[in-house]
Short mmCIF file of C-alpha atoms in Angstrom, two decimals:
data_model
loop_
_atom_site.label_atom_id
_atom_site.label_comp_id
_atom_site.label_asym_id
_atom_site.label_seq_id
_atom_site.Cartn_x
_atom_site.Cartn_y
_atom_site.Cartn_z
CA MET R 31 -44.28 157.15 129.31
CA LYS R 32 -43.34 154.29 127.06
CA LYS R 33 -45.72 151.37 126.63
CA GLU R 34 -44.20 147.95 126.94
CA ASN R 35 -45.11 145.47 124.26
CA ILE R 36 -46.02 142.54 126.41
CA GLU R 37 -46.74 139.42 124.39
CA LYS R 38 -49.61 137.35 125.61
CA THR R 39 -48.95 133.72 126.45
CA PRO R 40 -50.63 131.04 124.36
CA ALA R 41 -52.87 130.22 127.37
CA GLU R 42 -53.99 133.86 127.57
CA LYS R 43 -54.66 133.93 123.82
CA LEU R 44 -56.67 130.73 124.20
CA MET R 45 -58.84 132.22 126.94
CA GLU R 46 -59.60 135.22 124.72
CA ARG R 47 -60.31 133.09 121.70
CA ASN R 48 -62.49 130.69 123.68
CA SER R 49 -64.64 133.61 124.73
CA LEU R 50 -64.83 134.79 121.11
CA TRP R 51 -65.84 131.33 119.85
CA GLU R 52 -68.53 131.04 122.50
CA SER R 53 -69.85 134.49 121.53
CA ILE R 54 -69.93 133.52 117.84
CA ILE R 55 -72.03 130.52 118.76
CA LEU R 56 -74.30 132.35 121.17
CA ASP R 57 -74.90 135.16 118.70
CA SER R 58 -75.97 132.74 115.95
CA SER R 59 -79.62 132.38 115.03
CA PHE R 60 -79.80 128.66 115.89
CA SER R 61 -81.87 127.18 118.68
CA ASP R 62 -80.37 126.76 122.12
CA LYS R 63 -80.19 123.04 121.58
CA ILE R 64 -78.01 123.47 118.51
CA LYS R 65 -75.90 126.14 120.18
CA ASP R 66 -75.36 123.77 123.10
CA GLU R 67 -74.00 121.11 120.76
CA PHE R 68 -71.38 123.50 119.38
CA LEU R 69 -70.63 124.99 122.81
CA ALA R 70 -70.02 121.51 124.28
CA ILE R 71 -67.23 120.90 121.76
CA ILE R 72 -65.66 124.35 122.25
CA ARG R 73 -65.80 124.06 126.04
CA ASP R 74 -64.51 120.51 126.11
CA ARG R 75 -61.70 121.03 123.63
CA PHE R 76 -60.62 124.58 124.44
CA GLY R 77 -62.23 125.64 127.72
CA LYS R 78 -59.94 123.41 129.77
CA GLY R 79 -56.74 124.99 128.45
CA MET R 80 -54.05 123.52 126.23
CA PRO R 81 -53.76 119.75 126.29
CA VAL R 82 -50.96 117.95 128.04
CA MET R 83 -51.28 114.51 126.48
CA GLU R 84 -52.07 115.68 122.93
CA SER R 85 -49.90 117.56 120.41
CA ARG R 86 -51.11 121.00 119.36
CA ASP R 87 -51.59 119.77 115.81
CA ASP R 88 -53.73 116.81 116.94
CA TRP R 89 -55.63 119.05 119.38
CA ILE R 90 -56.59 121.57 116.67
CA TYR R 91 -57.30 118.97 113.95
CA PHE R 92 -59.46 116.80 116.20
CA SER R 93 -61.33 119.83 117.60
CA ILE R 94 -62.22 121.02 114.08
CA SER R 95 -63.17 117.47 113.15
CA GLN R 96 -65.49 117.25 116.18
CA LEU R 97 -67.23 120.48 115.14
CA LEU R 98 -67.83 119.01 111.67
CA VAL R 99 -69.25 115.84 113.22
CA VAL R 100 -71.72 118.07 115.10
CA VAL R 101 -72.72 119.76 111.86
CA ASP R 102 -73.46 116.42 110.21
CA LYS R 103 -75.31 115.10 113.27
CA ILE R 104 -77.53 118.22 113.52
CA ALA R 105 -78.18 118.25 109.75
CA ARG R 106 -79.36 114.58 110.01
CA GLU R 107 -81.46 115.00 113.14
CA GLU R 108 -82.91 118.49 112.83
CA ASN R 109 -84.75 120.25 110.01
CA ILE R 110 -81.78 122.51 109.20
CA SER R 111 -79.75 122.49 106.04
CA ARG R 112 -76.10 121.54 106.24
CA GLU R 113 -75.24 124.73 104.34
CA GLU R 114 -76.71 126.91 107.14
CA LEU R 115 -74.71 125.00 109.73
CA MET R 116 -71.59 125.23 107.62
CA VAL R 117 -71.60 129.02 107.92
CA LEU R 118 -71.18 128.76 111.67
CA PHE R 119 -68.70 125.94 111.31
CA GLU R 120 -66.55 127.87 108.82
CA ASN R 121 -66.51 130.96 111.04
CA LEU R 122 -65.32 128.88 113.97
CA ARG R 123 -62.88 126.81 111.89
CA ASN R 124 -61.30 129.89 110.28
CA ASP R 125 -60.66 131.57 113.60
CA ILE R 126 -59.42 128.35 115.18
CA TRP R 127 -56.87 128.08 112.37
CA ASP R 128 -55.89 131.74 112.89
CA PHE R 129 -55.36 130.97 116.56
CA TYR R 130 -53.28 127.90 115.69
CA LYS R 131 -51.05 129.97 113.38
CA GLU R 132 -50.70 132.62 116.06
CA ILE R 133 -49.52 130.28 118.78
CA ASN R 134 -47.11 128.44 116.45
CA ASN R 135 -45.19 131.56 115.38
#
């Protein structure tokens, strides 16, 4: 029996990636409050599917920018170094870029 190579749609890929990004955040060692800040961005920007009124480029760039804003906000308000937060940010950012490249090929 021959397996068919069925390519996933960008929406299906997004659903998988969104679950991965949430897992990365939830598995981090940060407090629930900090995790919630990151999760809010991921869920708002990616959990609702691909945007209709925003280009893919703008969608990805703005989403990554929002995550970085959260890093700076938490570093200012909490007793956590920016470097620690940047590890989580960079993991998310790198995979978001990989996703972006995947859906644009």
